[in-house]
XYZ file of C-alpha atoms in Angstrom:
596
model
C -32.377 -40.668 18.559
C -30.116 -42.516 17.220
C -29.804 -42.997 13.382
C -29.584 -46.850 13.791
C -32.812 -47.233 16.056
C -34.775 -44.146 14.081
C -33.184 -45.038 10.413
C -32.307 -49.024 10.190
C -34.030 -49.004 6.816
C -32.294 -45.737 5.009
C -28.954 -47.177 4.354
C -29.178 -45.586 0.729
C -31.285 -42.002 2.177
C -28.651 -42.123 5.184
C -25.685 -42.382 2.253
C -26.697 -39.252 0.672
C -26.890 -37.421 2.921
C -23.597 -38.008 4.016
C -22.473 -37.363 0.710
C -24.315 -33.659 0.294
C -22.709 -33.057 4.104
C -18.640 -33.743 2.629
C -20.018 -31.579 -0.945
C -21.160 -28.872 1.347
C -17.793 -29.072 3.748
C -15.889 -28.744 0.220
C -18.002 -25.908 -1.050
C -16.846 -23.921 2.546
C -13.676 -24.876 1.194
C -13.980 -23.303 -1.583
C -15.698 -20.218 -0.122
C -12.611 -19.804 2.436
C -10.070 -19.998 -0.395
C -11.833 -17.598 -2.681
C -12.187 -14.934 0.348
C -8.450 -15.468 1.155
C -6.766 -14.074 -1.848
C -9.348 -11.582 -2.174
C -7.503 -10.089 1.626
C -4.526 -10.977 -0.175
C -5.835 -9.210 -3.635
C -6.878 -5.894 -1.208
C -3.803 -6.042 0.731
C -1.303 -6.573 -2.269
C -3.530 -3.406 -4.038
C -3.219 -1.478 -0.143
C 0.259 -0.989 -0.687
C 1.203 -1.124 -4.083
C -1.226 2.385 -3.729
C 0.423 3.489 -0.585
C 3.951 3.047 -2.318
C 2.976 4.914 -5.820
C 2.089 8.391 -2.973
C 4.680 7.170 -0.547
C 6.719 10.230 -1.640
C 10.571 9.221 -2.900
C 12.564 11.060 -0.360
C 15.678 11.179 -2.536
C 17.294 14.591 -1.394
C 16.287 16.100 2.396
C 15.133 19.343 0.840
C 11.957 16.978 -0.859
C 10.808 16.336 2.455
C 7.291 17.419 3.200
C 7.422 20.222 5.333
C 2.889 21.498 5.419
C 1.068 19.858 7.463
C -1.223 18.976 4.782
C 1.705 16.878 2.967
C 2.784 15.269 6.911
C -1.067 14.062 7.589
C -1.525 12.596 4.248
C 2.499 10.502 4.624
C 0.662 9.722 7.961
C -1.687 8.534 6.786
C -0.320 6.607 4.481
C 1.429 4.772 6.501
C -1.691 4.124 9.272
C -3.246 2.662 5.949
C 0.164 0.285 5.025
C 0.001 -0.542 8.429
C -4.451 -1.289 7.511
C -2.479 -3.098 4.989
C -0.158 -5.272 6.653
C -3.696 -6.231 9.264
C -5.458 -7.462 5.998
C -2.415 -9.612 5.728
C -2.333 -11.123 9.243
C -6.481 -11.919 8.327
C -5.695 -13.876 5.490
C -2.613 -15.875 7.078
C -5.132 -16.332 9.605
C -7.716 -17.915 7.485
C -4.987 -19.397 5.517
C -3.873 -21.427 8.463
C -6.085 -21.898 10.794
C -10.490 -22.364 8.248
C -8.404 -23.694 5.305
C -6.080 -25.691 5.851
C -8.068 -26.983 8.827
C -10.805 -27.657 6.819
C -9.085 -28.934 3.673
C -7.174 -32.281 5.868
C -10.763 -32.720 7.660
C -12.234 -33.132 4.239
C -10.133 -35.708 3.431
C -10.422 -37.168 6.122
C -13.566 -37.637 6.742
C -14.452 -38.900 3.544
C -11.440 -41.517 3.803
C -14.160 -42.548 7.124
C -17.378 -42.642 5.217
C -15.914 -45.174 2.965
C -15.305 -47.223 5.446
C -18.213 -47.029 6.986
C -20.666 -47.914 4.127
C -18.343 -50.512 3.508
C -19.205 -52.034 6.678
C -22.763 -51.671 6.111
C -23.342 -53.094 2.609
C -20.802 -55.993 3.720
C -23.416 -56.422 6.740
C -25.748 -56.266 4.140
C -24.294 -58.533 1.795
C -24.316 -61.391 4.222
C -27.917 -61.005 5.876
C -28.468 -61.369 2.128
C -26.722 -65.000 1.931
C -28.462 -66.158 5.014
C -31.802 -65.329 3.711
C -30.907 -66.843 0.190
C -29.446 -69.681 1.863
C -33.424 -70.168 4.515
C -35.216 -70.120 1.091
C -33.621 -72.541 -0.500
C -33.953 -75.006 2.215
C -37.573 -73.634 2.620
C -37.629 -74.723 -1.060
C -36.425 -78.231 -0.848
C -38.266 -78.631 2.611
C -41.739 -77.892 0.988
C -40.655 -80.070 -2.607
C -40.285 -83.247 -0.530
C -42.909 -82.602 1.516
C -44.812 -83.077 -2.198
C -42.724 -85.967 -3.140
C -44.065 -87.440 0.460
C -47.531 -86.515 0.185
C -47.707 -88.421 -3.533
C -46.044 -91.902 -2.666
C -48.640 -91.862 0.643
C -51.047 -91.640 -1.890
C -49.416 -93.757 -4.271
C -49.310 -96.099 -1.748
C -52.688 -95.953 0.085
C -54.059 -96.587 -3.469
C -52.364 -99.607 -3.757
C -53.411 -100.791 -0.647
C -56.809 -100.210 -1.172
C -57.320 -101.839 -4.678
C -57.904 -105.655 -4.175
C -55.798 -106.316 -8.011
C -52.644 -105.042 -6.631
C -50.317 -107.167 -6.076
C -48.477 -107.413 -2.450
C -44.922 -106.825 -4.046
C -46.463 -103.074 -5.587
C -48.039 -102.652 -1.882
C -44.148 -103.207 0.144
C -42.231 -101.132 -2.761
C -45.198 -98.238 -2.508
C -44.842 -98.562 1.505
C -40.741 -98.584 1.094
C -40.825 -95.423 -1.020
C -43.295 -93.568 1.487
C -41.327 -94.546 4.328
C -37.871 -92.892 1.875
C -40.151 -89.672 1.373
C -40.983 -89.298 4.712
C -37.216 -89.121 5.862
C -36.234 -86.940 3.142
C -39.058 -85.017 4.538
C -38.053 -84.979 7.869
C -35.119 -83.901 7.536
C -35.586 -80.983 4.578
C -38.006 -79.805 7.628
C -34.786 -80.323 9.962
C -32.403 -78.694 7.926
C -34.920 -75.544 6.873
C -35.984 -75.162 10.423
C -32.182 -74.643 11.482
C -31.726 -72.315 8.383
C -34.919 -70.170 9.738
C -33.330 -70.272 12.836
C -30.187 -69.053 11.866
C -31.162 -66.130 9.940
C -33.469 -65.021 11.861
C -30.754 -64.424 14.103
C -29.123 -63.154 11.920
C -31.488 -60.701 10.972
C -31.828 -60.011 14.858
C -27.801 -58.807 15.224
C -28.099 -57.181 11.832
C -31.054 -54.572 12.466
C -29.841 -54.247 16.407
C -26.816 -54.852 16.556
C -24.305 -54.312 13.225
C -26.804 -51.330 11.076
C -26.636 -49.429 13.886
C -23.474 -49.668 14.733
C -22.380 -48.560 11.688
C -25.122 -45.873 11.385
C -23.543 -45.030 14.707
C -20.624 -44.037 13.698
C -21.905 -42.355 10.072
C -24.172 -39.863 12.983
C -20.958 -39.324 14.888
C -19.500 -39.188 11.634
C -21.968 -35.852 10.004
C -22.148 -34.498 13.778
C -18.470 -34.044 14.273
C -18.690 -32.295 10.374
C -20.964 -30.222 12.052
C -19.248 -28.648 14.415
C -15.744 -28.323 12.217
C -17.915 -26.053 9.939
C -18.985 -24.359 13.476
C -15.530 -24.090 14.737
C -14.805 -22.806 11.182
C -17.424 -20.608 10.931
C -15.953 -18.602 14.188
C -12.195 -19.007 13.368
C -13.290 -16.935 10.937
C -14.750 -14.204 12.519
C -11.721 -14.409 15.748
C -9.334 -13.818 12.945
C -10.927 -10.297 12.086
C -12.070 -10.086 15.392
C -7.881 -10.074 16.800
C -7.006 -7.653 13.963
C -9.833 -4.943 15.380
C -7.875 -3.193 18.176
C -4.931 -2.774 15.768
C -6.918 -1.668 12.407
C -8.824 0.728 15.065
C -5.675 2.518 16.177
C -4.966 2.678 12.485
C -7.948 4.401 11.930
C -7.793 6.434 15.172
C -3.883 7.515 13.693
C -5.394 8.674 10.168
C -7.960 10.763 12.697
C -5.148 12.608 14.908
C -3.285 12.945 11.592
C -6.158 14.287 9.570
C -6.610 17.108 12.932
C -2.556 17.852 12.872
C -3.733 20.104 10.230
C -2.822 23.389 10.784
C -3.190 26.346 8.329
C -1.793 28.652 10.020
C 1.369 26.883 9.918
C 1.108 26.216 6.266
C 0.990 29.557 5.583
C 3.876 30.437 7.763
C 6.037 27.449 6.207
C 4.463 29.570 2.188
C 6.221 32.368 3.575
C 9.002 31.138 5.161
C 10.391 29.233 1.745
C 9.422 31.971 -0.834
C 10.755 35.103 1.324
C 13.085 37.156 -0.253
C 13.965 39.853 2.176
C 13.946 42.681 -0.457
C 11.401 45.460 0.034
C 8.647 46.793 -2.276
C 9.387 48.797 -4.989
C 9.448 52.667 -4.213
C 6.818 55.216 -6.357
C 6.969 55.746 -10.431
C 8.392 59.481 -10.538
C 7.522 62.131 -12.893
C 9.213 61.079 -16.554
C 9.332 64.317 -18.961
C 9.064 63.421 -22.527
C 9.832 67.172 -23.672
C 12.965 67.819 -22.664
C 14.187 66.078 -26.246
C 12.136 68.537 -28.053
C 14.520 71.354 -26.167
C 17.588 69.244 -26.263
C 16.682 68.603 -30.207
C 16.402 73.059 -30.907
C 19.661 73.634 -29.067
C 21.498 70.799 -31.104
C 22.296 73.556 -34.090
C 22.468 76.848 -31.905
C 24.531 78.609 -29.562
C 22.359 80.424 -27.937
C 21.909 79.366 -24.180
C 19.593 77.087 -24.084
C 15.820 77.274 -22.324
C 15.709 75.889 -18.597
C 13.886 73.323 -18.609
C 16.366 71.665 -21.039
C 18.164 71.083 -18.391
C 15.714 69.054 -16.809
C 17.248 65.467 -16.602
C 15.564 63.293 -17.879
C 13.622 61.484 -15.640
C 14.216 57.820 -16.796
C 17.217 58.747 -15.953
C 16.317 58.984 -12.405
C 13.921 55.926 -12.155
C 16.792 53.524 -9.838
C 16.515 56.452 -7.683
C 12.905 55.039 -6.666
C 12.412 54.142 -3.484
C 13.401 50.242 -2.246
C 15.320 50.173 -5.376
C 18.079 47.472 -4.663
C 20.160 46.062 -8.221
C 20.064 43.213 -9.203
C 23.731 42.038 -9.296
C 24.029 43.406 -5.747
C 25.509 46.726 -5.208
C 26.452 48.441 -8.433
C 29.908 48.825 -9.068
C 30.894 51.711 -8.838
C 33.038 54.094 -11.461
C 36.812 54.577 -11.191
C 36.677 56.928 -13.779
C 36.321 60.880 -12.970
C 34.264 63.079 -14.134
C 35.590 65.548 -16.979
C 37.136 68.732 -14.725
C 35.304 71.045 -17.320
C 32.216 69.821 -16.086
C 32.517 71.877 -12.027
C 34.492 74.936 -13.662
C 31.352 75.232 -15.721
C 27.614 76.725 -14.804
C 24.546 74.843 -16.158
C 24.029 78.295 -18.664
C 27.036 77.711 -20.261
C 26.149 75.901 -23.852
C 28.320 73.755 -23.436
C 27.421 71.931 -19.994
C 25.362 69.688 -22.113
C 27.491 68.559 -24.167
C 30.322 68.178 -21.225
C 27.067 65.824 -18.823
C 26.973 63.941 -22.349
C 30.426 62.919 -21.800
C 30.723 62.165 -18.583
C 27.576 59.664 -18.840
C 28.667 58.478 -21.912
C 32.235 57.562 -19.564
C 30.524 56.270 -16.712
C 28.434 54.017 -19.290
C 31.920 51.959 -20.817
C 32.876 51.920 -16.455
C 30.093 50.530 -15.370
C 29.734 48.026 -18.315
C 32.377 46.403 -17.807
C 31.732 45.879 -13.874
C 28.589 44.346 -14.808
C 30.454 42.070 -17.169
C 32.992 40.541 -13.983
C 29.461 40.677 -12.041
C 27.280 38.812 -14.785
C 30.563 36.228 -14.820
C 30.671 35.341 -11.633
C 27.046 34.989 -11.483
C 26.336 32.997 -14.530
C 28.638 30.257 -12.919
C 27.359 28.014 -9.908
C 25.983 28.429 -6.564
C 27.600 30.159 -4.509
C 29.673 29.390 -1.280
C 28.052 31.869 0.488
C 25.347 31.587 -1.261
C 24.970 35.589 -2.154
C 22.869 34.100 -5.411
C 20.206 33.897 -3.987
C 17.462 36.743 -2.051
C 18.915 37.959 1.780
C 16.404 36.002 3.419
C 16.744 32.875 1.713
C 20.789 33.052 2.418
C 19.850 33.454 5.612
C 17.488 30.341 6.161
C 20.590 28.645 3.757
C 23.515 29.768 6.600
C 21.511 28.759 9.455
C 20.675 25.396 8.428
C 23.965 24.898 7.328
C 25.096 26.046 10.395
C 22.936 24.170 11.928
C 24.180 21.093 9.749
C 28.034 21.206 10.893
C 27.172 21.828 13.831
C 25.402 18.595 14.586
C 28.568 16.523 12.886
C 31.278 18.669 14.726
C 29.065 17.196 17.812
C 29.599 13.840 16.629
C 33.525 14.433 15.925
C 33.976 15.623 19.449
C 31.927 12.718 21.434
C 34.361 10.612 18.644
C 37.232 12.031 20.183
C 36.077 11.175 23.713
C 35.452 7.581 23.296
C 39.022 7.508 21.644
C 41.254 9.240 24.362
C 39.146 6.665 26.905
C 40.370 3.666 24.285
C 43.601 5.202 24.608
C 43.827 5.692 29.200
C 42.562 2.103 29.253
C 45.076 0.856 26.812
C 47.696 2.769 29.133
C 46.072 1.369 31.430
C 46.018 -2.173 30.767
C 48.333 -2.778 27.929
C 47.147 -6.481 26.720
C 44.331 -5.060 25.558
C 45.877 -2.771 22.997
C 48.333 -0.542 21.822
C 47.584 3.208 23.176
C 50.016 4.268 20.072
C 48.246 2.802 17.520
C 45.012 5.526 18.269
C 47.122 8.753 17.747
C 46.559 8.633 13.644
C 43.029 8.255 14.826
C 42.911 11.374 17.224
C 45.024 13.800 14.913
C 42.056 13.238 12.453
C 39.580 13.616 14.293
C 40.696 16.949 15.508
C 41.839 18.099 12.431
C 38.328 17.531 11.735
C 37.337 19.547 14.397
C 39.370 22.313 13.785
C 38.262 22.827 10.567
C 34.017 22.341 10.908
C 34.810 25.047 14.032
C 36.351 27.610 11.047
C 33.525 26.254 8.671
C 30.887 27.503 11.488
C 32.696 30.042 12.254
C 33.024 31.209 9.008
C 29.167 30.687 8.337
C 28.980 32.934 11.057
C 30.269 35.596 9.839
C 28.148 35.796 6.560
C 24.940 35.004 9.043
C 25.381 38.269 10.725
C 26.499 40.017 7.554
C 22.958 38.857 6.141
C 21.415 39.770 9.342
C 22.533 43.045 9.853
C 21.781 43.962 5.993
C 18.336 42.364 6.474
C 17.993 44.606 10.170
C 19.223 47.978 7.424
C 17.355 47.525 4.812
C 14.246 47.741 7.544
C 15.034 50.627 8.985
C 15.417 52.074 5.690
C 12.387 51.320 4.706
C 10.705 52.903 7.449
C 12.921 55.852 6.802
C 11.542 55.939 3.567
C 8.024 56.010 4.512
C 8.350 59.110 6.272
C 9.487 60.784 4.237
C 6.839 60.350 1.088
C 4.789 61.318 4.147
C 6.533 64.734 4.291
C 6.994 65.192 0.801
C 3.313 65.204 -0.680
C 4.083 67.101 -3.299
C 7.763 65.621 -4.539
C 9.217 63.090 -6.044
C 12.070 61.274 -4.003
C 14.808 63.727 -2.372
C 17.094 62.228 -3.624
C 16.995 64.212 -6.926
C 13.712 65.029 -9.497
C 10.851 67.744 -10.338
C 8.507 69.404 -8.050
C 5.019 70.324 -9.148
C 5.462 73.456 -8.855
C 5.511 74.738 -12.022
C 7.483 78.037 -11.243
C 10.313 76.368 -10.084
C 11.244 73.837 -12.537
C 15.069 73.733 -11.356
C 16.285 70.625 -9.972
C 15.759 69.838 -6.748
C 18.411 69.567 -4.267
C 19.058 66.143 -2.589
C 18.097 66.367 1.168
C 20.163 64.176 4.107
C 18.686 60.995 4.555
C 18.884 59.813 8.730
C 21.052 56.824 7.976
C 23.834 58.252 6.545
C 24.956 54.500 5.224
C 22.037 54.929 3.271
C 23.597 57.700 1.078
C 26.720 56.005 0.917
C 25.322 52.681 -0.702
C 23.543 54.199 -3.638
C 25.449 57.374 -3.985
C 26.807 55.983 -6.851
C 24.003 54.482 -7.961
C 23.328 57.361 -10.729
C 21.393 55.221 -13.576
C 21.786 55.479 -17.805
C 19.327 57.321 -19.559
C 16.989 55.422 -21.442
C 18.582 55.861 -25.514
C 14.849 54.398 -27.028
C 12.167 51.484 -26.468
C 11.874 47.879 -27.266
C 8.578 45.774 -27.727
C 8.826 42.042 -26.411
C 8.508 39.616 -29.376
C 8.646 36.199 -27.320
C 8.535 35.551 -23.562
C 11.814 35.266 -21.425
C 11.301 33.328 -17.917
C 14.460 35.681 -16.539
C 15.683 32.746 -14.521
C 19.105 33.249 -14.410
C 21.385 36.354 -12.012
C 21.186 39.808 -13.873
C 18.702 38.557 -16.440
C 15.090 40.391 -16.787
C 12.101 38.505 -16.856
C 9.560 39.822 -19.241
C 5.820 39.011 -21.336
C 5.068 38.979 -24.686
C 4.149 41.806 -25.921
C 5.969 44.243 -22.586
C 7.109 47.412 -23.820
C 10.578 48.384 -22.242
C 12.912 51.069 -22.167
C 16.359 50.551 -23.398
C 19.371 51.949 -21.447
C 22.377 49.177 -23.057
C 22.402 47.912 -27.105
C 23.812 44.902 -27.259
C 27.624 44.502 -27.101
C 28.371 41.830 -29.513
C 27.323 39.277 -27.424
C 23.086 39.298 -27.577
C 22.180 41.141 -24.758
C 20.553 44.411 -24.321
C 19.966 46.199 -20.689
C 17.265 47.268 -20.360
C 14.407 48.566 -17.948
C 10.573 47.798 -16.686
C 8.487 50.027 -16.120
C 8.812 49.837 -12.248
C 12.835 50.282 -12.547
C 13.579 46.380 -12.455
C 16.328 46.277 -14.592
C 18.131 43.365 -16.741
C 19.131 42.104 -19.345
C 17.278 40.574 -22.387
C 18.546 38.501 -25.334
C 18.440 41.090 -28.324
C 16.484 38.603 -30.773
C 13.478 38.136 -27.874
C 12.748 42.513 -29.219
C 12.300 44.787 -31.207
C 13.609 48.066 -30.920
C 13.583 51.766 -31.247
C 16.383 54.591 -30.707
C 15.862 57.888 -29.881
C 16.305 60.060 -33.011
C 18.445 62.692 -30.430
C 20.650 59.460 -29.293
C 21.898 57.357 -32.709
C 19.331 58.542 -35.008
C 15.772 56.785 -36.159
C 17.044 52.999 -36.046
C 14.482 50.362 -35.781
C 15.373 46.555 -35.614
C 14.761 43.146 -34.642
């Protein structure tokens, strides 16, 4: 099958077909270009998406710890690698397909132009030969007609008796001339015809088949090039499939690494304070103020109920109660000497008790303000401003960091000592004395780091000891609560027996250190109550969080610094802004006073 033999007379159609082939090649090149741009934009958008959702790790504390977060960040990393593979696909298509097809398109356009020009040139030469043959043929035809006319004229004169001899000779000569010219035209026509036939045979059997053969080969190469581009397009995708499969497998593995139990434990580790839950609420007897008011205007012995302490004063003794500023500062003010010489039935006993209470409150206030000035400052070096469990974690973290730094310094010191030995053995390599300042500096750093580690380990041991003690106390308090079902906590309250209105004597604890720590934790009495007008978060140390509309006990008035000390129903104490609350003081304390 050859275009030269099968399509010898379809030059115009072949010209149109080859032009269509080039147009189709350009169309496919445009498709590849747009697909290339899609891949590039897709990869760019994927990278922007990954960058948008990746964590900005400006500090070590902000690094993700939950398995679900770590899994998501691993998926983002795999997606970033996937975007890189899409960029590889775009680059491969750009170099192997688009660039190659554009180069071949330019080459094939020039080749087609050359072949068509050659075919047109051969056709023009054949047309010229045909024109020459036609001219010789018309001349031969014309000369033959003229010779025929001359012959007829000669025969007519030769048969005419009236014609002269000279006329006959003249007609005869004319006949010979026309016959000779006709013979020459005949020979020329025969030569031109033979030449044309030869050129025509050459044109249709040699020249045109050669031109068409080149066009056919060009078109077949174009088809092959398209096939190679199709294959290269698919190969660009196939090459990245293994890596993309690994990316997808990494995403699946990241999804399988999510551990809900571990995440729950991380939540516990992050937010566990180490404090114990609050204990039971004590019974609060508000009727004591009635008897106290009656006793204010008489010298007679008050009823036994009036000698009961205010249960709001015993809230601080609830089980698990911890002082918000750490351990409550103990008062150095001795009680009034008359207090020990009086019995509870003495009329002056109550007044002396009130004097002692106010003296202890004043001393406590001074100690609290000192602690307040310390706690409201920046974070302390020993992390004592944090809850026990969080403090333990931060100390352990600091010890680990210091240990790593210590190991680095020790490794550096060993390297310097080895270098010093080399310099001493080979003085030409360096001066051993030049290393002494660096070795001294490294030794100093090692000593400093060891002291820091020792100091932090001491703080850590202290925290761990307190945590274990609180755990033991909690179990002991729970045991006491089960024994004394009908009573308050043994630190001092009222029994439920109506015939026994006296104070129950404190029982000795199984753990003496518990009693030693809270022996002087006498709470301040409630002098009124308040209602919060606005919510307060209480984030700072020593402050008390409250909700809008919450009712609190007032245990200390504002001393001019804008803060009032209050107590919640659960026994939690702290300072709240005076401008945030509406205060109502008790009548027996400072008269009926209400202010905002």
